[in-house]
Amino acid sequence: MATARPPLHVLIAAPRGFCAGVDRAIQIVELALERFGAPVYVRHEIVHNRFVVDRLRSLGAVFVDELDEVPDDRPVVFSAHGVPKSVPEAAAGRSLNYLDATCPLVSKVHRQAERLIAEGRHILFIGHAGHPEVIGTFGQVPPGSMTLVETVEDVADLALPDGNLAFLTQTTLSVDDTAAVVTALQARFPTIKAPKSEDICYATSNRQAAVKAIAPRCERMLVIGAPNSSNSLRLAEVAQRMGVPAKLIERATDIDWDWVGTPASLGVTAGASAPELLVREVLDALAARFAVTEEIADHRPENMVFKLPRELVA
Ligand code: SF4
């Protein structure tokens, strides 16, 4: 006789998964494939998700690290994270047909950086070293005009005088950690100029808030996202800091069932680059082992849509 499945209440965070910037970037590659045929080259992972990248590859996208791998006669798409100015310049120099899938909210930070430099300020950029968005943003300004700050401890080490400073941030940071770094910066440099509006994007903030909203009701939490996805890593951190053991998984096959155990409640969320299909796959895997009741915990509805490049919709 089959053993009865233990009951499990699954709280599905909302919003979760794809944001408007990721959606737009994927559509740009899909439309470029429709318009120009395969292969369409993509510089770097279009978004940080292996499943998305593999699907686009199966449609004819070719992912490369650098522009010199792109033949002169093929279109190339730049990823959602943004690129240093030198990249479109090099593409234009070779007369490549390039499409920029940089999220408009990342481009907004780029333009702010340019304006601050034009005002004669030095920028302190709060972000994670080596992340493509950070590399892209540093590439908007002359070398030496921006300093990376990762932690509160970094602020104490800064050897800069107060005056003519400004700060900007990566779009996918922890809201709480960033607030602490900003407080430290403002204490150390009282005249530092803040961005007009929050640089951490709506999708990052909303997904973190949605995790905070369900965490008190969850014994454990699964976060679907790639290990190199900054906003997904932050979601797991948010849950952990609220005392909820959380694991980042790429898809259902990564679930460590010993770790899951037999909790009464489990939270599920997904980073901004994780497709809903992978969320469904995880929910189905849970339903195969537990008698699941699902609850969508709609915290903050989203309806953001970004325009596609004119050359693809005309
Ligand atoms: Fe744009 Fe935010 Fe999505 Fe990044 S996470 S692509 S900044 S909307």
CSV table of C-alpha atoms and ligand atoms in Angstrom, one decimal:
chain,number,residue,atom,x,y,z
A,1,MET,CA,0.0,0.0,0.0
A,2,ALA,CA,1.4,3.4,-0.9
A,3,THR,CA,2.4,5.6,2.0
A,4,ALA,CA,0.4,8.8,2.5
A,5,ARG,CA,2.3,11.9,1.4
A,6,PRO,CA,2.9,14.3,4.3
A,7,PRO,CA,1.0,17.6,4.1
A,8,LEU,CA,3.0,20.7,3.0
A,9,HIS,CA,1.8,24.3,2.7
A,10,VAL,CA,3.7,26.0,0.0
A,11,LEU,CA,3.9,29.8,0.1
A,12,ILE,CA,4.7,31.1,-3.4
A,13,ALA,CA,6.2,34.6,-3.2
A,14,ALA,CA,4.8,37.2,-5.5
A,15,PRO,CA,6.3,39.0,-7.3
A,16,ARG,CA,9.0,36.5,-8.2
A,17,GLY,CA,10.8,35.6,-11.4
A,18,PHE,CA,11.1,37.5,-14.6
A,19,CYS,CA,11.3,41.3,-14.4
A,20,ALA,CA,10.6,43.7,-17.2
A,21,GLY,CA,14.3,44.1,-18.0
A,22,VAL,CA,14.9,40.3,-18.4
A,23,ASP,CA,11.7,39.9,-20.4
A,24,ARG,CA,12.8,42.7,-22.8
A,25,ALA,CA,16.3,41.3,-23.2
A,26,ILE,CA,15.0,37.8,-24.1
A,27,GLN,CA,12.5,39.3,-26.5
A,28,ILE,CA,15.3,41.2,-28.2
A,29,VAL,CA,17.2,38.0,-28.9
A,30,GLU,CA,14.1,36.2,-30.1
A,31,LEU,CA,13.0,39.1,-32.3
A,32,ALA,CA,16.6,39.4,-33.7
A,33,LEU,CA,16.5,35.7,-34.6
A,34,GLU,CA,13.1,36.2,-36.3
A,35,ARG,CA,14.2,39.3,-38.2
A,36,PHE,CA,17.8,38.4,-39.2
A,37,GLY,CA,17.8,34.6,-39.0
A,38,ALA,CA,20.3,32.4,-37.1
A,39,PRO,CA,22.9,32.8,-36.0
A,40,VAL,CA,22.5,35.9,-33.8
A,41,TYR,CA,25.5,36.5,-31.5
A,42,VAL,CA,25.0,37.5,-27.9
A,43,ARG,CA,27.9,39.0,-25.9
A,44,HIS,CA,27.8,37.3,-22.5
A,45,GLU,CA,24.9,35.5,-21.0
A,46,ILE,CA,21.9,37.6,-22.0
A,47,VAL,CA,20.6,37.1,-18.4
A,48,HIS,CA,22.0,35.0,-15.7
A,49,ASN,CA,20.1,31.8,-16.2
A,50,ARG,CA,21.4,28.7,-17.8
A,51,PHE,CA,17.9,27.5,-18.9
A,52,VAL,CA,17.2,30.7,-20.7
A,53,VAL,CA,20.6,30.7,-22.4
A,54,ASP,CA,20.2,27.1,-23.5
A,55,ARG,CA,16.8,27.7,-24.9
A,56,LEU,CA,18.0,30.7,-26.9
A,57,ARG,CA,21.0,28.7,-28.1
A,58,SER,CA,18.7,26.0,-29.4
A,59,LEU,CA,16.9,28.7,-31.4
A,60,GLY,CA,20.2,29.9,-33.0
A,61,ALA,CA,21.8,32.3,-30.6
A,62,VAL,CA,25.6,32.0,-30.2
A,63,PHE,CA,26.9,33.3,-26.9
A,64,VAL,CA,30.4,34.8,-26.9
A,65,ASP,CA,32.7,36.5,-24.4
A,66,GLU,CA,34.0,39.2,-26.6
A,67,LEU,CA,33.1,41.1,-29.8
A,68,ASP,CA,36.1,39.8,-31.8
A,69,GLU,CA,34.3,36.4,-31.8
A,70,VAL,CA,31.4,38.0,-33.8
A,71,PRO,CA,31.7,37.8,-37.6
A,72,ASP,CA,31.3,41.1,-39.5
A,73,ASP,CA,28.1,40.1,-41.2
A,74,ARG,CA,26.1,38.9,-38.1
A,75,PRO,CA,24.0,40.9,-35.6
A,76,VAL,CA,25.2,41.0,-32.0
A,77,VAL,CA,23.1,41.7,-28.8
A,78,PHE,CA,24.6,43.1,-25.6
A,79,SER,CA,23.3,41.6,-22.4
A,80,ALA,CA,20.8,43.1,-19.9
A,81,HIS,CA,23.6,43.9,-17.4
A,82,GLY,CA,25.0,46.7,-19.6
A,83,VAL,CA,28.4,47.1,-21.3
A,84,PRO,CA,31.3,49.5,-21.0
A,85,LYS,CA,31.1,52.3,-23.6
A,86,SER,CA,34.1,50.8,-25.4
A,87,VAL,CA,31.9,47.8,-26.5
A,88,PRO,CA,29.3,49.7,-28.7
A,89,GLU,CA,32.2,51.9,-29.9
A,90,ALA,CA,34.1,48.9,-31.0
A,91,ALA,CA,31.0,47.4,-32.7
A,92,ALA,CA,30.3,50.7,-34.5
A,93,GLY,CA,34.0,50.8,-35.6
A,94,ARG,CA,33.5,47.4,-37.3
A,95,SER,CA,30.1,48.5,-38.6
A,96,LEU,CA,28.5,45.6,-36.8
A,97,ASN,CA,24.7,45.5,-36.5
A,98,TYR,CA,24.4,45.6,-32.7
A,99,LEU,CA,21.3,45.6,-30.5
A,100,ASP,CA,21.6,46.8,-26.9
A,101,ALA,CA,19.5,44.8,-24.5
A,102,THR,CA,20.8,46.7,-21.4
A,103,CYS,CA,18.0,47.1,-19.0
A,104,PRO,CA,16.7,50.7,-19.1
A,105,LEU,CA,17.1,50.9,-15.3
A,106,VAL,CA,20.8,50.1,-15.7
A,107,SER,CA,21.1,52.6,-18.5
A,108,LYS,CA,19.6,55.2,-16.1
A,109,VAL,CA,22.5,54.6,-13.7
A,110,HIS,CA,24.9,54.9,-16.6
A,111,ARG,CA,23.5,58.3,-17.5
A,112,GLN,CA,23.6,59.5,-13.9
A,113,ALA,CA,27.3,58.5,-13.7
A,114,GLU,CA,28.0,60.6,-16.8
A,115,ARG,CA,26.2,63.6,-15.3
A,116,LEU,CA,28.0,63.3,-12.0
A,117,ILE,CA,31.4,63.2,-13.8
A,118,ALA,CA,30.4,66.2,-15.8
A,119,GLU,CA,29.7,68.0,-12.5
A,120,GLY,CA,33.3,67.3,-11.5
A,121,ARG,CA,32.4,64.7,-8.8
A,122,HIS,CA,34.1,61.5,-7.9
A,123,ILE,CA,31.6,58.6,-7.6
A,124,LEU,CA,31.5,55.9,-4.9
A,125,PHE,CA,29.8,53.0,-6.5
A,126,ILE,CA,28.2,50.5,-4.2
A,127,GLY,CA,28.2,47.1,-5.9
A,128,HIS,CA,29.9,43.6,-6.2
A,129,ALA,CA,33.3,43.4,-7.7
A,130,GLY,CA,33.4,41.5,-11.0
A,131,HIS,CA,29.7,41.6,-11.7
A,132,PRO,CA,29.0,42.5,-15.3
A,133,GLU,CA,26.8,45.4,-14.3
A,134,VAL,CA,29.6,46.9,-12.3
A,135,ILE,CA,32.0,46.4,-15.1
A,136,GLY,CA,29.6,48.1,-17.5
A,137,THR,CA,28.9,51.0,-15.2
A,138,PHE,CA,32.6,51.6,-14.6
A,139,GLY,CA,33.1,51.6,-18.3
A,140,GLN,CA,30.8,54.7,-18.6
A,141,VAL,CA,33.3,57.0,-16.9
A,142,PRO,CA,37.0,57.8,-17.2
A,143,PRO,CA,39.3,55.4,-15.4
A,144,GLY,CA,39.9,56.6,-11.8
A,145,SER,CA,36.8,58.6,-11.5
A,146,MET,CA,34.8,55.9,-9.7
A,147,THR,CA,35.6,53.8,-6.6
A,148,LEU,CA,33.9,50.5,-5.8
A,149,VAL,CA,32.5,50.2,-2.3
A,150,GLU,CA,31.3,46.7,-1.3
A,151,THR,CA,30.8,46.9,2.4
A,152,VAL,CA,30.5,49.2,5.4
A,153,GLU,CA,34.1,48.2,6.3
A,154,ASP,CA,35.2,49.5,2.9
A,155,VAL,CA,33.8,52.9,3.8
A,156,ALA,CA,36.2,53.3,6.7
A,157,ASP,CA,39.1,52.5,4.4
A,158,LEU,CA,38.3,55.2,1.8
A,159,ALA,CA,41.1,57.8,1.6
A,160,LEU,CA,39.1,60.6,0.0
A,161,PRO,CA,38.3,64.1,1.3
A,162,ASP,CA,34.7,65.1,1.8
A,163,GLY,CA,33.4,67.4,-1.0
A,164,ASN,CA,32.6,66.7,-4.7
A,165,LEU,CA,31.6,63.1,-4.0
A,166,ALA,CA,28.5,61.2,-5.1
A,167,PHE,CA,27.3,57.7,-4.8
A,168,LEU,CA,25.4,55.3,-7.0
A,169,THR,CA,24.5,51.7,-6.6
A,170,GLN,CA,24.2,48.4,-8.6
A,171,THR,CA,20.5,47.7,-9.3
A,172,THR,CA,20.4,44.2,-7.8
A,173,LEU,CA,21.8,44.7,-4.3
A,174,SER,CA,20.4,43.8,-0.9
A,175,VAL,CA,18.1,46.7,0.1
A,176,ASP,CA,19.2,46.4,3.8
A,177,ASP,CA,22.9,46.0,3.2
A,178,THR,CA,22.9,49.0,0.8
A,179,ALA,CA,21.0,51.1,3.3
A,180,ALA,CA,23.8,50.4,5.9
A,181,VAL,CA,26.6,51.3,3.4
A,182,VAL,CA,24.8,54.5,2.5
A,183,THR,CA,24.4,55.4,6.1
A,184,ALA,CA,28.1,54.8,6.6
A,185,LEU,CA,29.0,56.9,3.6
A,186,GLN,CA,26.8,59.8,4.7
A,187,ALA,CA,28.3,59.7,8.2
A,188,ARG,CA,31.8,59.7,6.8
A,189,PHE,CA,31.1,62.2,3.9
A,190,PRO,CA,28.3,64.6,5.0
A,191,THR,CA,28.2,66.4,1.7
A,192,ILE,CA,28.0,63.3,-0.5
A,193,LYS,CA,25.4,63.6,-3.2
A,194,ALA,CA,22.8,60.9,-3.3
A,195,PRO,CA,21.0,59.7,-6.5
A,196,LYS,CA,17.7,61.4,-7.2
A,197,SER,CA,15.8,58.2,-6.8
A,198,GLU,CA,16.8,54.7,-5.6
A,199,ASP,CA,19.1,52.8,-8.0
A,200,ILE,CA,18.2,49.4,-6.6
A,201,CYS,CA,15.5,48.5,-9.1
A,202,TYR,CA,11.8,48.0,-8.4
A,203,ALA,CA,12.1,44.2,-9.3
A,204,THR,CA,14.9,43.6,-6.8
A,205,SER,CA,13.2,45.6,-4.0
A,206,ASN,CA,9.8,43.9,-4.6
A,207,ARG,CA,11.2,40.4,-4.7
A,208,GLN,CA,13.1,41.0,-1.4
A,209,ALA,CA,10.0,42.5,0.2
A,210,ALA,CA,7.9,39.5,-1.0
A,211,VAL,CA,10.4,37.1,0.7
A,212,LYS,CA,10.2,39.2,3.9
A,213,ALA,CA,6.4,39.0,3.8
A,214,ILE,CA,6.3,35.2,3.7
A,215,ALA,CA,9.4,34.3,5.7
A,216,PRO,CA,7.7,34.4,9.1
A,217,ARG,CA,5.3,31.7,7.9
A,218,CYS,CA,7.9,29.4,6.3
A,219,GLU,CA,10.0,26.8,7.9
A,220,ARG,CA,12.3,26.6,4.9
A,221,MET,CA,12.6,28.4,1.6
A,222,LEU,CA,13.7,27.4,-1.9
A,223,VAL,CA,15.0,30.2,-4.2
A,224,ILE,CA,15.1,29.4,-7.9
A,225,GLY,CA,17.9,31.2,-9.6
A,226,ALA,CA,21.5,30.9,-10.9
A,227,PRO,CA,24.5,30.9,-8.6
A,228,ASN,CA,25.8,34.0,-10.5
A,229,SER,CA,22.6,35.9,-10.3
A,230,SER,CA,23.0,38.7,-7.8
A,231,ASN,CA,19.3,39.3,-7.1
A,232,SER,CA,18.7,35.6,-6.6
A,233,LEU,CA,21.6,35.3,-4.1
A,234,ARG,CA,20.1,38.3,-2.2
A,235,LEU,CA,16.7,36.6,-1.9
A,236,ALA,CA,18.3,33.6,-0.2
A,237,GLU,CA,20.2,35.9,2.1
A,238,VAL,CA,17.0,37.9,3.0
A,239,ALA,CA,15.3,34.6,4.1
A,240,GLN,CA,18.4,33.4,6.0
A,241,ARG,CA,18.7,36.7,7.9
A,242,MET,CA,15.1,36.3,9.0
A,243,GLY,CA,16.0,32.9,10.5
A,244,VAL,CA,14.6,30.8,7.6
A,245,PRO,CA,17.0,28.2,6.2
A,246,ALA,CA,17.1,28.9,2.4
A,247,LYS,CA,18.7,27.2,-0.5
A,248,LEU,CA,19.4,28.6,-4.0
A,249,ILE,CA,18.6,26.0,-6.7
A,250,GLU,CA,18.7,26.2,-10.4
A,251,ARG,CA,15.8,23.8,-11.0
A,252,ALA,CA,13.9,20.9,-9.4
A,253,THR,CA,16.6,18.3,-10.0
A,254,ASP,CA,18.8,20.4,-7.6
A,255,ILE,CA,16.5,20.0,-4.6
A,256,ASP,CA,18.2,18.3,-1.7
A,257,TRP,CA,15.3,16.3,-0.2
A,258,ASP,CA,17.2,15.5,3.0
A,259,TRP,CA,17.6,19.2,3.5
A,260,VAL,CA,13.9,19.8,2.8
A,261,GLY,CA,12.9,17.2,5.3
A,262,THR,CA,9.2,17.2,6.2
A,263,PRO,CA,8.4,20.8,7.1
A,264,ALA,CA,4.8,21.9,7.6
A,265,SER,CA,5.4,25.0,5.4
A,266,LEU,CA,7.9,25.9,2.7
A,267,GLY,CA,8.4,29.2,0.8
A,268,VAL,CA,9.2,29.3,-2.9
A,269,THR,CA,10.5,32.3,-4.9
A,270,ALA,CA,12.6,33.0,-8.0
A,271,GLY,CA,15.2,35.5,-9.0
A,272,ALA,CA,14.5,38.1,-11.7
A,273,SER,CA,16.2,35.9,-14.4
A,274,ALA,CA,14.4,32.6,-13.6
A,275,PRO,CA,11.5,31.6,-15.8
A,276,GLU,CA,8.2,30.6,-14.3
A,277,LEU,CA,8.5,27.2,-15.9
A,278,LEU,CA,11.2,26.4,-13.4
A,279,VAL,CA,9.0,27.5,-10.6
A,280,ARG,CA,6.2,25.2,-11.8
A,281,GLU,CA,8.8,22.3,-12.1
A,282,VAL,CA,9.7,22.8,-8.5
A,283,LEU,CA,6.1,22.9,-7.4
A,284,ASP,CA,5.4,19.7,-9.3
A,285,ALA,CA,8.4,18.0,-7.7
A,286,LEU,CA,7.1,19.1,-4.3
A,287,ALA,CA,3.6,17.8,-5.1
A,288,ALA,CA,5.1,14.4,-6.1
A,289,ARG,CA,6.4,13.9,-2.5
A,290,PHE,CA,3.9,15.9,-0.4
A,291,ALA,CA,0.2,16.6,-0.2
A,292,VAL,CA,0.7,20.2,-1.2
A,293,THR,CA,-1.6,23.1,-0.6
A,294,GLU,CA,-0.4,26.2,-2.6
A,295,GLU,CA,-0.8,29.8,-1.6
A,296,ILE,CA,0.2,32.6,-3.8
A,297,ALA,CA,1.3,35.4,-1.4
A,298,ASP,CA,0.8,38.4,-3.6
A,299,HIS,CA,2.7,41.1,-1.9
A,300,ARG,CA,3.1,43.9,-4.5
A,301,PRO,CA,1.6,43.5,-8.0
A,302,GLU,CA,3.9,44.6,-10.9
A,303,ASN,CA,2.9,45.8,-14.3
A,304,MET,CA,6.2,47.3,-15.6
A,305,VAL,CA,6.9,46.9,-19.3
A,306,PHE,CA,9.9,48.3,-21.1
A,307,LYS,CA,9.8,49.4,-24.8
A,308,LEU,CA,11.7,47.3,-27.3
A,309,PRO,CA,14.4,48.9,-29.6
A,310,ARG,CA,12.7,50.6,-32.5
A,311,GLU,CA,14.6,48.7,-35.1
A,312,LEU,CA,13.0,45.4,-33.9
A,313,VAL,CA,9.4,46.6,-33.8
A,314,ALA,CA,9.2,48.9,-36.8
B,1,SF4,FE1,16.4,45.7,-14.9
B,1,SF4,FE2,16.1,45.3,-12.3
B,1,SF4,FE3,15.5,43.4,-14.0
B,1,SF4,FE4,18.1,44.0,-13.6
B,1,SF4,S1,16.7,43.1,-12.1
B,1,SF4,S2,17.1,43.6,-15.6
B,1,SF4,S3,17.8,46.3,-13.3
B,1,SF4,S4,14.5,45.4,-13.9
